[in-house]
PDB file of C-alpha atoms in Angstrom:
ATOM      1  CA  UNK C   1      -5.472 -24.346  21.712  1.00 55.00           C
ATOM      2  CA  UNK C   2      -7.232 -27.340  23.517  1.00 60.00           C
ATOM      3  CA  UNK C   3      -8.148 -29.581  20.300  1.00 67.00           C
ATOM      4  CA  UNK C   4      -5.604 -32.830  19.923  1.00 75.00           C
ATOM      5  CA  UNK C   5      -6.041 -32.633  15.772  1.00 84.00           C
ATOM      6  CA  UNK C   6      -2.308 -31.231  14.759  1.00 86.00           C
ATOM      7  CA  UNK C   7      -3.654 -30.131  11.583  1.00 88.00           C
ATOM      8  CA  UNK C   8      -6.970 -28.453  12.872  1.00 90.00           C
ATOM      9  CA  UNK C   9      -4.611 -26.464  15.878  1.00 90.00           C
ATOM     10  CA  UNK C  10      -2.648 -25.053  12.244  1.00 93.00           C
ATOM     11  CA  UNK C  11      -5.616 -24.256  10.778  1.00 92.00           C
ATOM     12  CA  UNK C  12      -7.162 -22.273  14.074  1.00 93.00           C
ATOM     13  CA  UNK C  13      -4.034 -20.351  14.910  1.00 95.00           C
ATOM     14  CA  UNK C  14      -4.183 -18.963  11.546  1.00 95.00           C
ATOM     15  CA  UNK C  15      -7.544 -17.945  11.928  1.00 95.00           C
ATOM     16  CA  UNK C  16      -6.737 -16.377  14.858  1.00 95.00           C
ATOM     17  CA  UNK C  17      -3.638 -14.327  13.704  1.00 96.00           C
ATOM     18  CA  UNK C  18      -5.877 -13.181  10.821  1.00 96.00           C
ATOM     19  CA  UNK C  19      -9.351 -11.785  13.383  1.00 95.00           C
ATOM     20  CA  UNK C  20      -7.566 -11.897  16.472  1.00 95.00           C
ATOM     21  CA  UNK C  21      -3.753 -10.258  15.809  1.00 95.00           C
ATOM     22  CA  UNK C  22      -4.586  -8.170  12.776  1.00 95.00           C
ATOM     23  CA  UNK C  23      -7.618  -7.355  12.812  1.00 94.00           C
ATOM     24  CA  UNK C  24      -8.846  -6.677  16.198  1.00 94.00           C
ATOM     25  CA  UNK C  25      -5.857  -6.541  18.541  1.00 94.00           C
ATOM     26  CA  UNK C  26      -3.007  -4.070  16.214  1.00 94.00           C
ATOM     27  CA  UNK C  27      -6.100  -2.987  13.911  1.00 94.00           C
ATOM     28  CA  UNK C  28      -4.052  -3.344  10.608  1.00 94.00           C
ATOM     29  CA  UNK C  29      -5.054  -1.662   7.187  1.00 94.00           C
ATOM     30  CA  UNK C  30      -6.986  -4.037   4.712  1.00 94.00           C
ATOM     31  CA  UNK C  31      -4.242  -3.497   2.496  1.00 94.00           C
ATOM     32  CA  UNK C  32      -1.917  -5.314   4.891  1.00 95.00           C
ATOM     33  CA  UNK C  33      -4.341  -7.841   5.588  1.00 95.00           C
ATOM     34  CA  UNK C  34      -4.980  -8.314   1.715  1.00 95.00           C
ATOM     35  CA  UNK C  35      -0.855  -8.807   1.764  1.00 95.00           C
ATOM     36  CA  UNK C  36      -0.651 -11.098   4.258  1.00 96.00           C
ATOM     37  CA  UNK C  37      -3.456 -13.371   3.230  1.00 96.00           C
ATOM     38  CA  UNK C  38      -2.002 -13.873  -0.226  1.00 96.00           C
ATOM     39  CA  UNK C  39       1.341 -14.668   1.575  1.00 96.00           C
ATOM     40  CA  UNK C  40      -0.392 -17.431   3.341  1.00 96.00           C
ATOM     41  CA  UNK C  41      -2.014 -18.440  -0.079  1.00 96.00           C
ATOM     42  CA  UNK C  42       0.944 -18.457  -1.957  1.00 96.00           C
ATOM     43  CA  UNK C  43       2.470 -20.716   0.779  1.00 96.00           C
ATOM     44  CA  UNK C  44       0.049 -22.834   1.036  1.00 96.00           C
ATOM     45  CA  UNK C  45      -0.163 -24.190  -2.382  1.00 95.00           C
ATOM     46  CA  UNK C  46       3.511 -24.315  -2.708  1.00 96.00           C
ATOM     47  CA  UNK C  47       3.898 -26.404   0.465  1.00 95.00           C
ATOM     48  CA  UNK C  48       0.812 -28.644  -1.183  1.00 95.00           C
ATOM     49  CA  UNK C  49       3.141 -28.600  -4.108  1.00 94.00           C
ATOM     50  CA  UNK C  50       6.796 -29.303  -2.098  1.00 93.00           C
ATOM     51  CA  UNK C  51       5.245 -31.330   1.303  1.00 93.00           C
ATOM     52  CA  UNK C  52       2.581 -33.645  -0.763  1.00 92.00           C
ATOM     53  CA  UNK C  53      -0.374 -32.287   1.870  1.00 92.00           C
ATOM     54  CA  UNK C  54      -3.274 -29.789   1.281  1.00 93.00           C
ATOM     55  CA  UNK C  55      -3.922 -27.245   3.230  1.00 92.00           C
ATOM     56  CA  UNK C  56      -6.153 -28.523   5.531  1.00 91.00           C
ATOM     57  CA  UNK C  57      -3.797 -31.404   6.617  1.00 93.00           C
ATOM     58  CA  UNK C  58      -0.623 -28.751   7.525  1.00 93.00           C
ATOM     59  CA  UNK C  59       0.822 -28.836  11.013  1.00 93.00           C
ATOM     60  CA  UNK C  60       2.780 -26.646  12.866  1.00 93.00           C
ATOM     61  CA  UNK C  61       5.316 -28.736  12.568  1.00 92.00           C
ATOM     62  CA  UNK C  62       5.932 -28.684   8.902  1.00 94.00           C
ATOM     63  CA  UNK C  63       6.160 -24.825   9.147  1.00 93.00           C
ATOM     64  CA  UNK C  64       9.721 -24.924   9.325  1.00 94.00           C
ATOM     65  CA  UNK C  65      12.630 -22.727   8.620  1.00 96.00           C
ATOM     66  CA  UNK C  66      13.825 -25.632   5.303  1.00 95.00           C
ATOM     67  CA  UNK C  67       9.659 -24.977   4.284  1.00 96.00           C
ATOM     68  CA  UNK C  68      10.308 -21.174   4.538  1.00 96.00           C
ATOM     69  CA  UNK C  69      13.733 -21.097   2.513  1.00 97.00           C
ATOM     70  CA  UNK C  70      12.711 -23.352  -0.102  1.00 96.00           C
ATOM     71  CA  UNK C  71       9.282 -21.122  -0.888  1.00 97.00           C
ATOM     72  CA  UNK C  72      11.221 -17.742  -0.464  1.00 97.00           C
ATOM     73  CA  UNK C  73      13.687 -19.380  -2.998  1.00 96.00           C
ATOM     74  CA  UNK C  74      10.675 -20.298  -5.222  1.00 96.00           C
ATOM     75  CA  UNK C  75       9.394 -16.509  -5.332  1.00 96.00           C
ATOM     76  CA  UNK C  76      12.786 -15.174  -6.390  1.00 96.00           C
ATOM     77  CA  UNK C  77      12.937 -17.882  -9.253  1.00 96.00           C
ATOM     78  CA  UNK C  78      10.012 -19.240 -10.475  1.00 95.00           C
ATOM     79  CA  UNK C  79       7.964 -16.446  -9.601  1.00 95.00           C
ATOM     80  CA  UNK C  80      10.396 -13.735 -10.669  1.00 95.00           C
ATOM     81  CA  UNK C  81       9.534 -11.835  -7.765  1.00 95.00           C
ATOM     82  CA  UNK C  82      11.944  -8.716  -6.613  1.00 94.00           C
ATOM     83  CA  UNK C  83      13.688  -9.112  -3.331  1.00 94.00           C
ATOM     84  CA  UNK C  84      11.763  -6.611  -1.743  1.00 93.00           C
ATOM     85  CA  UNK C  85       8.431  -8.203  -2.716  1.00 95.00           C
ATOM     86  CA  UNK C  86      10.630 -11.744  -0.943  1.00 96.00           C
ATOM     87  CA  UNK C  87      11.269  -9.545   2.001  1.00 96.00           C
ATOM     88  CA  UNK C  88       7.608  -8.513   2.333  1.00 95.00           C
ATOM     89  CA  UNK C  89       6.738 -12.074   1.784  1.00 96.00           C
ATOM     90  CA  UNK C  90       9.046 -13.019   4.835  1.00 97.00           C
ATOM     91  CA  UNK C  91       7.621 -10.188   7.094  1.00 96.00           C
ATOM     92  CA  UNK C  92       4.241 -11.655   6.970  1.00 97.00           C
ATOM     93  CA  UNK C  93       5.655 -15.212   7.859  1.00 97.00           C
ATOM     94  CA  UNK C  94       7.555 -13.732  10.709  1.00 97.00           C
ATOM     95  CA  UNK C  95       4.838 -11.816  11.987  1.00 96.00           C
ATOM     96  CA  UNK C  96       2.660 -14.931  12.172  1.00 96.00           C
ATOM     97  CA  UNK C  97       5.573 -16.778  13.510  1.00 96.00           C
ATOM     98  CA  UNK C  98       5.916 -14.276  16.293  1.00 95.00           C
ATOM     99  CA  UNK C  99       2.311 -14.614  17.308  1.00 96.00           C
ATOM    100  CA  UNK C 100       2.747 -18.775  17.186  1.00 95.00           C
ATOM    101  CA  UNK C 101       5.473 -18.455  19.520  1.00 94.00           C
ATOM    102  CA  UNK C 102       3.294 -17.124  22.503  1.00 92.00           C
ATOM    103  CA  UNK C 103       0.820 -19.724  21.766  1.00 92.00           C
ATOM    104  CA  UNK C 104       2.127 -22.896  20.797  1.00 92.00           C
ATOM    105  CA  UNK C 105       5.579 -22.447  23.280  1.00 90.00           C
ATOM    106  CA  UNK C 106       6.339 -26.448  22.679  1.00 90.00           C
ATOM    107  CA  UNK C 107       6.781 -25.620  18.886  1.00 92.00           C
ATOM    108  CA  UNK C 108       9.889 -22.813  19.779  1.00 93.00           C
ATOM    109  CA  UNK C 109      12.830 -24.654  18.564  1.00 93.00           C
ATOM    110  CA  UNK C 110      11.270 -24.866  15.134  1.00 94.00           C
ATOM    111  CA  UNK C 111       9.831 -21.610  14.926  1.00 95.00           C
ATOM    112  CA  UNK C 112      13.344 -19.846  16.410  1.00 95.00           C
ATOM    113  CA  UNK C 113      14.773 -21.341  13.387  1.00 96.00           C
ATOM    114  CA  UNK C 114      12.186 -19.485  11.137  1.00 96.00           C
ATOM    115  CA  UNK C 115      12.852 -16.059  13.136  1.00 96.00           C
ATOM    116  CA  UNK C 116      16.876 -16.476  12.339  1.00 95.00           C
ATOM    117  CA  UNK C 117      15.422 -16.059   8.617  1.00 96.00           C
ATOM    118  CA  UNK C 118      17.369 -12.688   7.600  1.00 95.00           C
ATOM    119  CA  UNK C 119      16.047 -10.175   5.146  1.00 95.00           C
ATOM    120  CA  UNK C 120      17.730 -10.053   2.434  1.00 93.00           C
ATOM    121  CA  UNK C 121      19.844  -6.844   1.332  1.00 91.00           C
ATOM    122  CA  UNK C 122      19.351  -4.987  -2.482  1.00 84.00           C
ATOM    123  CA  UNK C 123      20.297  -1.966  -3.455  1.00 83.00           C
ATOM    124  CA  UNK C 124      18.635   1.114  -3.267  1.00 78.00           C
ATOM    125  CA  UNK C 125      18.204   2.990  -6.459  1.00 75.00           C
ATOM    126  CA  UNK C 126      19.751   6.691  -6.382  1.00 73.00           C
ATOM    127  CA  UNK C 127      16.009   8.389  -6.882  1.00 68.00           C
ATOM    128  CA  UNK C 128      16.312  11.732  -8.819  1.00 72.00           C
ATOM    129  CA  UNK C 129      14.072  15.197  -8.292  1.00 71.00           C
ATOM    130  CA  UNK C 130      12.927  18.366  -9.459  1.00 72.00           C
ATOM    131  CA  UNK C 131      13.929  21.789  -7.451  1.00 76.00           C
ATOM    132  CA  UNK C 132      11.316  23.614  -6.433  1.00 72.00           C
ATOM    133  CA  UNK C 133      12.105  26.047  -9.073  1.00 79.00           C
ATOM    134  CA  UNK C 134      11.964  23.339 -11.692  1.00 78.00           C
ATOM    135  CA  UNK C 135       8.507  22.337 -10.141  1.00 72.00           C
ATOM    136  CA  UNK C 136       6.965  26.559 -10.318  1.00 73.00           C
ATOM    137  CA  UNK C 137       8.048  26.138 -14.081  1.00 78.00           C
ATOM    138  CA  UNK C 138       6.300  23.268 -14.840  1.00 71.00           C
ATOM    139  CA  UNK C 139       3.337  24.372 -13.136  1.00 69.00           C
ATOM    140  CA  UNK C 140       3.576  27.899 -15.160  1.00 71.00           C
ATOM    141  CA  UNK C 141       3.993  26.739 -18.328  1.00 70.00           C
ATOM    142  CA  UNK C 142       0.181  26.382 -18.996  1.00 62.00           C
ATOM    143  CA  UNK C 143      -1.879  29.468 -18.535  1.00 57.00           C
ATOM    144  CA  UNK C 144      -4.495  28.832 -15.882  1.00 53.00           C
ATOM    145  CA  UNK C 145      -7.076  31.012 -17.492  1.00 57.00           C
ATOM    146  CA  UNK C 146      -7.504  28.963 -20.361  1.00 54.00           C
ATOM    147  CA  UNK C 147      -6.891  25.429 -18.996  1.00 53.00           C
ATOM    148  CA  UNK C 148     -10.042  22.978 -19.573  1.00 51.00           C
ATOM    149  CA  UNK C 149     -11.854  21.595 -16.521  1.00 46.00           C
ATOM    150  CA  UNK C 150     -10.046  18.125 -17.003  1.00 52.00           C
ATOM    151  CA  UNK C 151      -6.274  20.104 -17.370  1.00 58.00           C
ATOM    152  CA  UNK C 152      -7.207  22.051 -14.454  1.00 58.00           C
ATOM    153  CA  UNK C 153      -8.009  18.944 -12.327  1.00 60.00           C
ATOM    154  CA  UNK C 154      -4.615  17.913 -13.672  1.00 66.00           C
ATOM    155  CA  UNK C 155      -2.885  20.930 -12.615  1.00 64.00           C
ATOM    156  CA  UNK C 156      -3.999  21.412  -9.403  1.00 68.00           C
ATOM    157  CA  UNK C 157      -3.340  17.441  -8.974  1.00 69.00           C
ATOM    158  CA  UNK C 158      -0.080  18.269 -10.012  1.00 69.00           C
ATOM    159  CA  UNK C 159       0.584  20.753  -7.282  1.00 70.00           C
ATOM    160  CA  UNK C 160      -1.058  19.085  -4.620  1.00 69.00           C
ATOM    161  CA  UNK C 161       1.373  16.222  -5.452  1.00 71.00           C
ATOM    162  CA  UNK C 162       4.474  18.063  -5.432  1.00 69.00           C
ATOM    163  CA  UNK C 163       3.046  19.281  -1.935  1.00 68.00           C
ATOM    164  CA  UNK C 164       2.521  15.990  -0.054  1.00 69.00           C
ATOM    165  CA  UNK C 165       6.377  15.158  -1.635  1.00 69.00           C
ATOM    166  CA  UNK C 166       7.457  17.486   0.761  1.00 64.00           C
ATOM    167  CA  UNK C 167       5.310  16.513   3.505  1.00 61.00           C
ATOM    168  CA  UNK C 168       7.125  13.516   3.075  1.00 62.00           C
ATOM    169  CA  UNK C 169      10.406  14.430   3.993  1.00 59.00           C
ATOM    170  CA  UNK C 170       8.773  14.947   7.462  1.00 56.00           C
ATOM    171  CA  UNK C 171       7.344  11.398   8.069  1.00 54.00           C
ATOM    172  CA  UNK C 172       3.945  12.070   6.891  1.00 51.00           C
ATOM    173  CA  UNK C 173       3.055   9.297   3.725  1.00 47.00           C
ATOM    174  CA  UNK C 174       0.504  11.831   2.249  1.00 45.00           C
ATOM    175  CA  UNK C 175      -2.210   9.397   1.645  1.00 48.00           C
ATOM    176  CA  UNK C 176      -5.763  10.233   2.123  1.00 46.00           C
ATOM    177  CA  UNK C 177      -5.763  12.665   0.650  1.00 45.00           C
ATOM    178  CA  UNK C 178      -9.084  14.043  -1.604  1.00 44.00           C
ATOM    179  CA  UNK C 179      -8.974  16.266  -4.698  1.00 41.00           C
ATOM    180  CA  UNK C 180     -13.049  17.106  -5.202  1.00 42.00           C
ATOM    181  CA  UNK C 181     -15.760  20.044  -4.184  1.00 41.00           C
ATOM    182  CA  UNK C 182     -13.964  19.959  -0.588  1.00 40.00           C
ATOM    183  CA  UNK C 183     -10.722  20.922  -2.298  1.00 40.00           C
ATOM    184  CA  UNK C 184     -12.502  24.615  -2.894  1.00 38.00           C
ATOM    185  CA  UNK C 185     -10.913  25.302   1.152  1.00 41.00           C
ATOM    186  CA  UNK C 186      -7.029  26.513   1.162  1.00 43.00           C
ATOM    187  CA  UNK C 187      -5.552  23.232   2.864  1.00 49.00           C
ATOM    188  CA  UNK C 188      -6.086  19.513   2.877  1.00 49.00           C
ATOM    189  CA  UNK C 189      -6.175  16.754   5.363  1.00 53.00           C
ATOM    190  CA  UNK C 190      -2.788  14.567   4.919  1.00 49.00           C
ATOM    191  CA  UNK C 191      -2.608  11.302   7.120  1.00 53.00           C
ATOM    192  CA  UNK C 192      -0.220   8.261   7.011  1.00 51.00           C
ATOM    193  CA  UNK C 193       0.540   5.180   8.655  1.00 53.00           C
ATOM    194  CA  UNK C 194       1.053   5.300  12.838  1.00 53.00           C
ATOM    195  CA  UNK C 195      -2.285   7.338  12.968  1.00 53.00           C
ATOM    196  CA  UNK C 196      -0.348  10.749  11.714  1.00 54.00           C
ATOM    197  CA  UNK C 197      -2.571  13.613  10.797  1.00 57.00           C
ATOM    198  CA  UNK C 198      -1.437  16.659   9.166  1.00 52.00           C
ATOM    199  CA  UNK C 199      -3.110  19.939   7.457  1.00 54.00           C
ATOM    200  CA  UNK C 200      -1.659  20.933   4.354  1.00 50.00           C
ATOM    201  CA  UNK C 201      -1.844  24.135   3.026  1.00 52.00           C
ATOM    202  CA  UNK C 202      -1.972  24.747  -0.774  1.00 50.00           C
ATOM    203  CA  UNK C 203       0.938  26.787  -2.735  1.00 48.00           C
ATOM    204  CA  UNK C 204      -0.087  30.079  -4.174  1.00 51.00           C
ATOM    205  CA  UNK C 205      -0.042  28.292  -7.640  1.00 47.00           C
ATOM    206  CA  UNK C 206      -2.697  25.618  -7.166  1.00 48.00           C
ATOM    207  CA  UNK C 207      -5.026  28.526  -5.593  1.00 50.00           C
ATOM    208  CA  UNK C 208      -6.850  29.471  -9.187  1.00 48.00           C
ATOM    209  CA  UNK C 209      -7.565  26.252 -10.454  1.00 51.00           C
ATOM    210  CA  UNK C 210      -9.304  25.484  -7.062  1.00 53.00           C
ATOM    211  CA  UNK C 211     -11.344  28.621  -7.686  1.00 54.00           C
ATOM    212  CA  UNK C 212     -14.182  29.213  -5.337  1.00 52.00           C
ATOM    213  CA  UNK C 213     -17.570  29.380  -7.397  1.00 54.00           C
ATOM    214  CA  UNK C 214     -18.503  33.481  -6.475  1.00 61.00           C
ATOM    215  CA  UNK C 215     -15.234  33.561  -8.749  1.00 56.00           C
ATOM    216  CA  UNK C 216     -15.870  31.922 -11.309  1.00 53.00           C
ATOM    217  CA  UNK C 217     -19.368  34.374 -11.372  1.00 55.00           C
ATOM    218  CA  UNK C 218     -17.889  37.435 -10.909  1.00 62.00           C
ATOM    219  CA  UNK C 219     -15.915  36.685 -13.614  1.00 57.00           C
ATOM    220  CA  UNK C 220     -12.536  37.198 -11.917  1.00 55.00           C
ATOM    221  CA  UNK C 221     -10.937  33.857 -12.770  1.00 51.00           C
ATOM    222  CA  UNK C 222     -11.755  32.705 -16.245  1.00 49.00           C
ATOM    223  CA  UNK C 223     -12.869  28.677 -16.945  1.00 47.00           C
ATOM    224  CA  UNK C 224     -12.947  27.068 -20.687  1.00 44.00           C
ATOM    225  CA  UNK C 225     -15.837  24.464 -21.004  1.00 46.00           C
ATOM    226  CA  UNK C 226     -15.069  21.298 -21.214  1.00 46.00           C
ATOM    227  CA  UNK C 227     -13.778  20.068 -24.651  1.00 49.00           C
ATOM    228  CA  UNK C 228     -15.511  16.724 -26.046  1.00 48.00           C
ATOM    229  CA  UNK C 229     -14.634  14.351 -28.476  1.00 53.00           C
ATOM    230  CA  UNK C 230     -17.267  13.926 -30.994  1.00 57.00           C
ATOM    231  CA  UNK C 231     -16.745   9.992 -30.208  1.00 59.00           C
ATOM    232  CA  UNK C 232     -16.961  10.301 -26.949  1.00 52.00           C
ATOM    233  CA  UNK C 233     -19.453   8.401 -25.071  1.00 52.00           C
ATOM    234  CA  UNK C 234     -19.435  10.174 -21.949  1.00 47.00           C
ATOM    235  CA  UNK C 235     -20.481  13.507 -23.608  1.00 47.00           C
ATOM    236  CA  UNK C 236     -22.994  15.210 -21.456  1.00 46.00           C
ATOM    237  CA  UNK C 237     -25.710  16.391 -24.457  1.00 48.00           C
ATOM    238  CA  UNK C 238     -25.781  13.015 -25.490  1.00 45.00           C
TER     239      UNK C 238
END
């Protein structure tokens, strides 16, 4: 930081913690970059709002820990916002803050007042489930030979979902994964956050609506057409 403008130091540390930090040094989702910029947006108009200054005329120095409170009591009220939404809110202030500490070292007092900033504790909502015997009976209720292509999508959706559950248990988030002609394999990529990869294998019960094509010839495993609304507009002889 070698420019003498207060303000225009603010503005180019944030710039930096956005390409530099996130984007190119801990290679962040775009997601978590989307989060954190909308932090810093909400932020910034409320200090506008609270200080009297746009954005373009913030210091360092008014990003204090009385700045902080006073927005993070502004989400919870006048935004109505749940504490955990606060708490992610605060993360993305702290991680900034930790990054301005290493490179503005004459602003510490101020920003070791905004690290002391606690989370703030909820409760965690007792989450029910279904057994895995509850699950099988959902998925047999509907006969497979007679489910529509959309219903069969549905199904096998349905399984696959109940699947990456479980994966979850183990640490793995289950995203990314892909339900589409690739799905016609027996097992699907799973990754997650921390660079985690995984292959799943499907359950015996989402096997025939993933039917392989030389099945659905030969005639062993039976598809309906597709049913269309006589309204509908994305009806294929139309």
């Amino acid at each position: 930081m070698t420019s003498s403008d207060p303000a225009a130091r603010f503005s180019t540390l944030i710039q930096r913690f956005f390409l530099d930090r996130l984007i190119e040094q801990r290679n962040v989702s775009p997601r978590t970059v989307a989060s954190y910029r909308d932090t810093f947006r909400l932020l910034f108009s409320f200090a506008e709002e609270h200080l009297r200054k746009p954005p373009h005329k913030l210091q360092l120095a008014d990003f204090n820990a009385d700045l902080i409170l006073a927005f993070l009591k502004y989400l919870e009220i006048a935004r109505h916002n749940t504490i955990r939404s606060r708490n992610a809110r605060l993360a993305a202030i702290r991680s900034f803050t930790h990054y301005a500490t290493l490179l503005e070292p004459g602003a510490l007092p101020i920003l070791q007042r905004v690290l002391a900033i606690p989370m703030k504790r909820f409760d965690r909502p007792m989450v029910g489930f279904l057994s895995r015997e509850e699950v099988q009976c959902i998925l047999a209720a509907p006969s497979v030979n007679t489910l529509v292509w959309s219903t069969r999508s549905g199904h096998a959706g349905y399984a696959l979902q109940y699947r990456r559950a479980r994966l979850r248990a183990h640490g793995y988030s289950g995203q990314g994964c892909r339900i589409g002609p690739q799905c016609l394999r027996t097992s699907s990529r799973q990754g997650s956050k921390g660079a985690r990869r995984a292959t799943v294998g499907y359950y015996r019960e989402t096997n025939p609506p993933l039917a392989t094509p030389d099945q659905v010839r030969s005639g062993s495993v039976a598809l309906s057409q597709p049913r269309w609304r006589p309204d509908d507009p994305f009806r294929r002889d139309r």
